Amino acid sequence: MEFTAVALIIVSAFTHAGWNLLGKHEHPSTAFFLVATVIGTLVLSPVVLPVAPTVMLFPPSVWLPLALGGLFQCLYYTSLSAAYRCGELSVVYPIARAFPLVFVALGSFLLGRGDAISATCLAGGAFFMAGCFVLPQASFGDIRPGGYLNRTSATALVVALCTVGYSMADDHCIRLISPLTDQGISSFRLSLLYLLVQNLTSIGFMLLMVLFRTEGRQRLRHTVTRRLKNAAVTGIGVSGTYSLVLTAMNFASDVTYVVAFRQLSIPVGALMGMGILKESRTAPKFVGIGIMSVGLVLVAMG
């Protein structure tokens, strides 16, 4: 990755951990993230509207993967909400963030782009997986399969799969529309325009999930009347984070590096959970986070 990509991803990692901390604190729902996404999109709009007509230049091949990306984004928020309602940030967040590296790397190999991934990066991925094995356990003296066969681990894994889905879709779409920079549009603004369109797609899917369920409508009213400020902060954090990531994709040889280096947020998020939310502080958590940090260094070196 170029230095620009590294700098953008470092900033996005801290921002990502921050909005997840706020989301966990709010015991979120799909309705909460619906409101957050709407507000984040509105904040994004003034920057994007001057280049909005460029959407008409998007190639037809973009729209299907873009819609799939929006669907995966919707499912991501739904599963993330479920994970945070039943598990700790310091457990859910590292698992949900580390597994996409392996899945995306596998996808890159299947798509014939495996030669862009170095052995050092793959070694870093192995360390991430090892950290995920250790982290959920209550103690080193009681490591057992039951430590993973629970709702927290299952929902965190679904979050990871959804992350892979929209990351692969976004990478594909960004590459398809990148030639539009020849029209005099900066890669940053083009990425923001793509993000706005994807947000609108995700909002559409979330509206279907929220408005057609009584519980969803109740949670939506609760969010608007009592949690609007925190939803706004979360939405701005989400849009800000992913706009940086989308831009970073323009300066990396493969999306795997972007997804991998973003894992800097893993130790940050886990430490926030233990330090700010006062979650349990077990030896496996600290060791697991340490192993993942080694993996992060290997990815950066790769």
mmCIF file of C-alpha atoms in Angstrom, residues 51-231:
data_model
loop_
_atom_site.group_PDB
_atom_site.id
_atom_site.type_symbol
_atom_site.label_atom_id
_atom_site.label_comp_id
_atom_site.label_asym_id
_atom_site.label_seq_id
_atom_site.Cartn_x
_atom_site.Cartn_y
_atom_site.Cartn_z
ATOM 1 C CA VAL A 51 -20.738 15.947 -8.758
ATOM 2 C CA ALA A 52 -24.038 14.046 -8.421
ATOM 3 C CA PRO A 53 -24.717 14.066 -12.222
ATOM 4 C CA THR A 54 -21.681 11.801 -12.562
ATOM 5 C CA VAL A 55 -23.930 8.953 -11.402
ATOM 6 C CA MET A 56 -25.378 8.930 -14.917
ATOM 7 C CA LEU A 57 -21.903 7.977 -16.188
ATOM 8 C CA PHE A 58 -21.644 4.887 -13.994
ATOM 9 C CA PRO A 59 -21.323 1.831 -16.265
ATOM 10 C CA PRO A 60 -24.344 -0.530 -16.220
ATOM 11 C CA SER A 61 -22.171 -3.298 -14.768
ATOM 12 C CA VAL A 62 -21.879 -1.322 -11.506
ATOM 13 C CA TRP A 63 -25.509 -1.445 -10.440
ATOM 14 C CA LEU A 64 -25.937 -5.117 -9.554
ATOM 15 C CA PRO A 65 -22.829 -5.367 -7.328
ATOM 16 C CA LEU A 66 -23.702 -1.966 -5.849
ATOM 17 C CA ALA A 67 -27.170 -3.244 -4.892
ATOM 18 C CA LEU A 68 -25.619 -6.396 -3.425
ATOM 19 C CA GLY A 69 -23.210 -4.222 -1.445
ATOM 20 C CA GLY A 70 -26.153 -2.242 -0.053
ATOM 21 C CA LEU A 71 -27.909 -5.478 0.932
ATOM 22 C CA PHE A 72 -24.807 -6.781 2.699
ATOM 23 C CA GLN A 73 -24.461 -3.423 4.449
ATOM 24 C CA CYS A 74 -28.050 -3.715 5.705
ATOM 25 C CA LEU A 75 -27.445 -7.281 6.942
ATOM 26 C CA TYR A 76 -24.201 -6.097 8.534
ATOM 27 C CA TYR A 77 -26.028 -3.545 10.680
ATOM 28 C CA THR A 78 -28.735 -6.053 11.600
ATOM 29 C CA SER A 79 -26.259 -8.734 12.696
ATOM 30 C CA LEU A 80 -24.012 -6.172 14.421
ATOM 31 C CA SER A 81 -26.986 -4.982 16.467
ATOM 32 C CA ALA A 82 -27.764 -8.552 17.509
ATOM 33 C CA ALA A 83 -24.127 -9.231 18.404
ATOM 34 C CA TYR A 84 -23.821 -6.134 20.599
ATOM 35 C CA ARG A 85 -27.054 -6.909 22.407
ATOM 36 C CA CYS A 86 -25.756 -10.295 23.552
ATOM 37 C CA GLY A 87 -21.965 -9.932 23.727
ATOM 38 C CA GLU A 88 -19.128 -7.692 24.868
ATOM 39 C CA LEU A 89 -17.481 -5.173 22.547
ATOM 40 C CA SER A 90 -14.060 -6.577 23.465
ATOM 41 C CA VAL A 91 -15.127 -10.027 22.157
ATOM 42 C CA VAL A 92 -17.535 -9.249 19.307
ATOM 43 C CA TYR A 93 -15.457 -6.487 17.751
ATOM 44 C CA PRO A 94 -12.155 -8.412 17.352
ATOM 45 C CA ILE A 95 -13.882 -11.515 15.951
ATOM 46 C CA ALA A 96 -16.032 -9.527 13.542
ATOM 47 C CA ARG A 97 -13.016 -7.522 12.373
ATOM 48 C CA ALA A 98 -10.445 -10.322 12.041
ATOM 49 C CA PHE A 99 -12.382 -12.990 10.141
ATOM 50 C CA PRO A 100 -13.001 -10.835 7.028
ATOM 51 C CA LEU A 101 -9.256 -10.859 6.338
ATOM 52 C CA VAL A 102 -9.268 -14.608 5.768
ATOM 53 C CA PHE A 103 -12.466 -14.590 3.727
ATOM 54 C CA VAL A 104 -11.374 -11.677 1.534
ATOM 55 C CA ALA A 105 -7.939 -13.245 0.960
ATOM 56 C CA LEU A 106 -9.664 -16.468 -0.093
ATOM 57 C CA GLY A 107 -11.921 -14.480 -2.417
ATOM 58 C CA SER A 108 -8.920 -12.761 -3.982
ATOM 59 C CA PHE A 109 -7.317 -16.130 -4.700
ATOM 60 C CA LEU A 110 -10.543 -17.463 -6.229
ATOM 61 C CA LEU A 111 -10.744 -14.348 -8.440
ATOM 62 C CA GLY A 112 -7.189 -14.919 -9.654
ATOM 63 C CA ARG A 113 -5.610 -11.991 -7.795
ATOM 64 C CA GLY A 114 -3.709 -14.046 -5.234
ATOM 65 C CA ASP A 115 -0.324 -12.990 -6.630
ATOM 66 C CA ALA A 116 -0.963 -9.504 -5.179
ATOM 67 C CA ILE A 117 -0.919 -10.907 -1.632
ATOM 68 C CA SER A 118 2.501 -11.495 -0.071
ATOM 69 C CA ALA A 119 3.488 -14.381 2.176
ATOM 70 C CA THR A 120 4.046 -11.910 5.012
ATOM 71 C CA CYS A 121 0.473 -10.690 4.697
ATOM 72 C CA LEU A 122 -0.794 -14.278 4.769
ATOM 73 C CA ALA A 123 1.275 -14.919 7.892
ATOM 74 C CA GLY A 124 -0.361 -11.883 9.470
ATOM 75 C CA GLY A 125 -3.743 -13.401 8.664
ATOM 76 C CA ALA A 126 -2.721 -16.593 10.448
ATOM 77 C CA PHE A 127 -1.893 -14.565 13.558
ATOM 78 C CA PHE A 128 -5.305 -12.890 13.367
ATOM 79 C CA MET A 129 -6.976 -16.296 13.304
ATOM 80 C CA ALA A 130 -4.872 -17.527 16.225
ATOM 81 C CA GLY A 131 -5.857 -14.469 18.234
ATOM 82 C CA CYS A 132 -9.527 -15.130 17.485
ATOM 83 C CA PHE A 133 -9.097 -18.683 18.800
ATOM 84 C CA VAL A 134 -7.743 -17.472 22.133
ATOM 85 C CA LEU A 135 -9.720 -14.294 22.762
ATOM 86 C CA PRO A 136 -13.289 -15.586 23.514
ATOM 87 C CA GLN A 137 -12.167 -18.057 26.187
ATOM 88 C CA ALA A 138 -12.804 -17.308 29.852
ATOM 89 C CA SER A 139 -9.418 -18.713 30.940
ATOM 90 C CA PHE A 140 -6.503 -20.735 29.575
ATOM 91 C CA GLY A 141 -7.380 -23.597 31.913
ATOM 92 C CA ASP A 142 -10.861 -23.968 30.443
ATOM 93 C CA ILE A 143 -10.410 -23.838 26.677
ATOM 94 C CA ARG A 144 -13.260 -25.804 25.094
ATOM 95 C CA PRO A 145 -15.380 -25.777 21.903
ATOM 96 C CA GLY A 146 -18.323 -24.423 23.895
ATOM 97 C CA GLY A 147 -16.429 -21.167 24.157
ATOM 98 C CA TYR A 148 -17.215 -20.581 20.485
ATOM 99 C CA LEU A 149 -20.590 -22.334 20.142
ATOM 100 C CA ASN A 150 -22.720 -19.475 21.407
ATOM 101 C CA ARG A 151 -24.846 -16.658 20.077
ATOM 102 C CA THR A 152 -22.130 -14.037 20.493
ATOM 103 C CA SER A 153 -19.620 -15.898 18.312
ATOM 104 C CA ALA A 154 -22.288 -16.834 15.751
ATOM 105 C CA THR A 155 -23.542 -13.288 15.272
ATOM 106 C CA ALA A 156 -19.978 -11.927 15.174
ATOM 107 C CA LEU A 157 -19.196 -14.418 12.401
ATOM 108 C CA VAL A 158 -22.262 -13.266 10.440
ATOM 109 C CA VAL A 159 -21.031 -9.671 10.822
ATOM 110 C CA ALA A 160 -17.680 -10.773 9.396
ATOM 111 C CA LEU A 161 -19.322 -12.493 6.414
ATOM 112 C CA CYS A 162 -21.389 -9.388 5.677
ATOM 113 C CA THR A 163 -18.230 -7.275 5.866
ATOM 114 C CA VAL A 164 -16.651 -9.509 3.245
ATOM 115 C CA GLY A 165 -19.743 -9.193 1.068
ATOM 116 C CA TYR A 166 -19.838 -5.412 0.915
ATOM 117 C CA SER A 167 -16.035 -5.053 0.845
ATOM 118 C CA MET A 168 -15.729 -7.243 -2.238
ATOM 119 C CA ALA A 169 -18.690 -5.517 -3.904
ATOM 120 C CA ASP A 170 -17.293 -2.069 -3.124
ATOM 121 C CA ASP A 171 -13.825 -2.944 -4.359
ATOM 122 C CA HIS A 172 -15.288 -4.201 -7.627
ATOM 123 C CA CYS A 173 -17.449 -1.108 -8.079
ATOM 124 C CA ILE A 174 -14.680 1.350 -7.213
ATOM 125 C CA ARG A 175 -12.469 -0.237 -9.861
ATOM 126 C CA LEU A 176 -15.278 -0.002 -12.432
ATOM 127 C CA ILE A 177 -15.931 3.698 -11.838
ATOM 128 C CA SER A 178 -12.322 4.793 -11.239
ATOM 129 C CA PRO A 179 -11.824 5.759 -14.944
ATOM 130 C CA LEU A 180 -14.332 8.566 -14.316
ATOM 131 C CA THR A 181 -11.519 10.492 -12.632
ATOM 132 C CA ASP A 182 -10.504 11.344 -16.209
ATOM 133 C CA GLN A 183 -13.597 13.595 -16.209
ATOM 134 C CA GLY A 184 -11.842 15.905 -13.739
ATOM 135 C CA ILE A 185 -13.399 14.414 -10.580
ATOM 136 C CA SER A 186 -11.023 13.625 -7.724
ATOM 137 C CA SER A 187 -10.871 10.028 -6.508
ATOM 138 C CA PHE A 188 -11.996 11.257 -3.072
ATOM 139 C CA ARG A 189 -15.173 12.892 -4.368
ATOM 140 C CA LEU A 190 -15.877 9.947 -6.633
ATOM 141 C CA SER A 191 -15.563 7.611 -3.641
ATOM 142 C CA LEU A 192 -17.912 9.811 -1.620
ATOM 143 C CA LEU A 193 -20.420 9.798 -4.470
ATOM 144 C CA TYR A 194 -20.298 6.015 -4.563
ATOM 145 C CA LEU A 195 -20.723 5.895 -0.784
ATOM 146 C CA LEU A 196 -23.801 8.128 -0.963
ATOM 147 C CA VAL A 197 -25.435 5.906 -3.594
ATOM 148 C CA GLN A 198 -24.587 2.777 -1.606
ATOM 149 C CA ASN A 199 -25.994 4.378 1.567
ATOM 150 C CA LEU A 200 -29.262 5.086 -0.232
ATOM 151 C CA THR A 201 -29.426 1.442 -1.308
ATOM 152 C CA SER A 202 -28.729 0.244 2.233
ATOM 153 C CA ILE A 203 -31.346 2.648 3.625
ATOM 154 C CA GLY A 204 -33.915 1.171 1.259
ATOM 155 C CA PHE A 205 -33.249 -2.362 2.502
ATOM 156 C CA MET A 206 -33.281 -1.260 6.154
ATOM 157 C CA LEU A 207 -36.590 0.565 5.671
ATOM 158 C CA LEU A 208 -38.116 -2.693 4.469
ATOM 159 C CA MET A 209 -36.804 -4.513 7.538
ATOM 160 C CA VAL A 210 -37.921 -1.825 10.007
ATOM 161 C CA LEU A 211 -41.253 -0.511 8.717
ATOM 162 C CA PHE A 212 -42.854 -3.901 8.097
ATOM 163 C CA ARG A 213 -42.317 -5.092 11.676
ATOM 164 C CA THR A 214 -44.146 -3.723 14.722
ATOM 165 C CA GLU A 215 -41.031 -4.007 16.867
ATOM 166 C CA GLY A 216 -39.015 -2.240 14.175
ATOM 167 C CA ARG A 217 -41.410 0.708 14.077
ATOM 168 C CA GLN A 218 -41.330 0.950 17.882
ATOM 169 C CA ARG A 219 -37.526 0.975 17.919
ATOM 170 C CA LEU A 220 -37.517 3.600 15.186
ATOM 171 C CA ARG A 221 -39.757 5.910 17.238
ATOM 172 C CA HIS A 222 -37.574 5.300 20.303
ATOM 173 C CA THR A 223 -34.422 6.183 18.369
ATOM 174 C CA VAL A 224 -35.882 9.360 16.877
ATOM 175 C CA THR A 225 -37.345 10.626 20.158
ATOM 176 C CA ARG A 226 -34.655 9.529 22.644
ATOM 177 C CA ARG A 227 -31.468 8.499 20.845
ATOM 178 C CA LEU A 228 -31.292 10.929 17.935
ATOM 179 C CA LYS A 229 -28.097 12.691 19.066
ATOM 180 C CA ASN A 230 -26.123 9.456 19.511
ATOM 181 C CA ALA A 231 -27.509 8.095 16.252
#
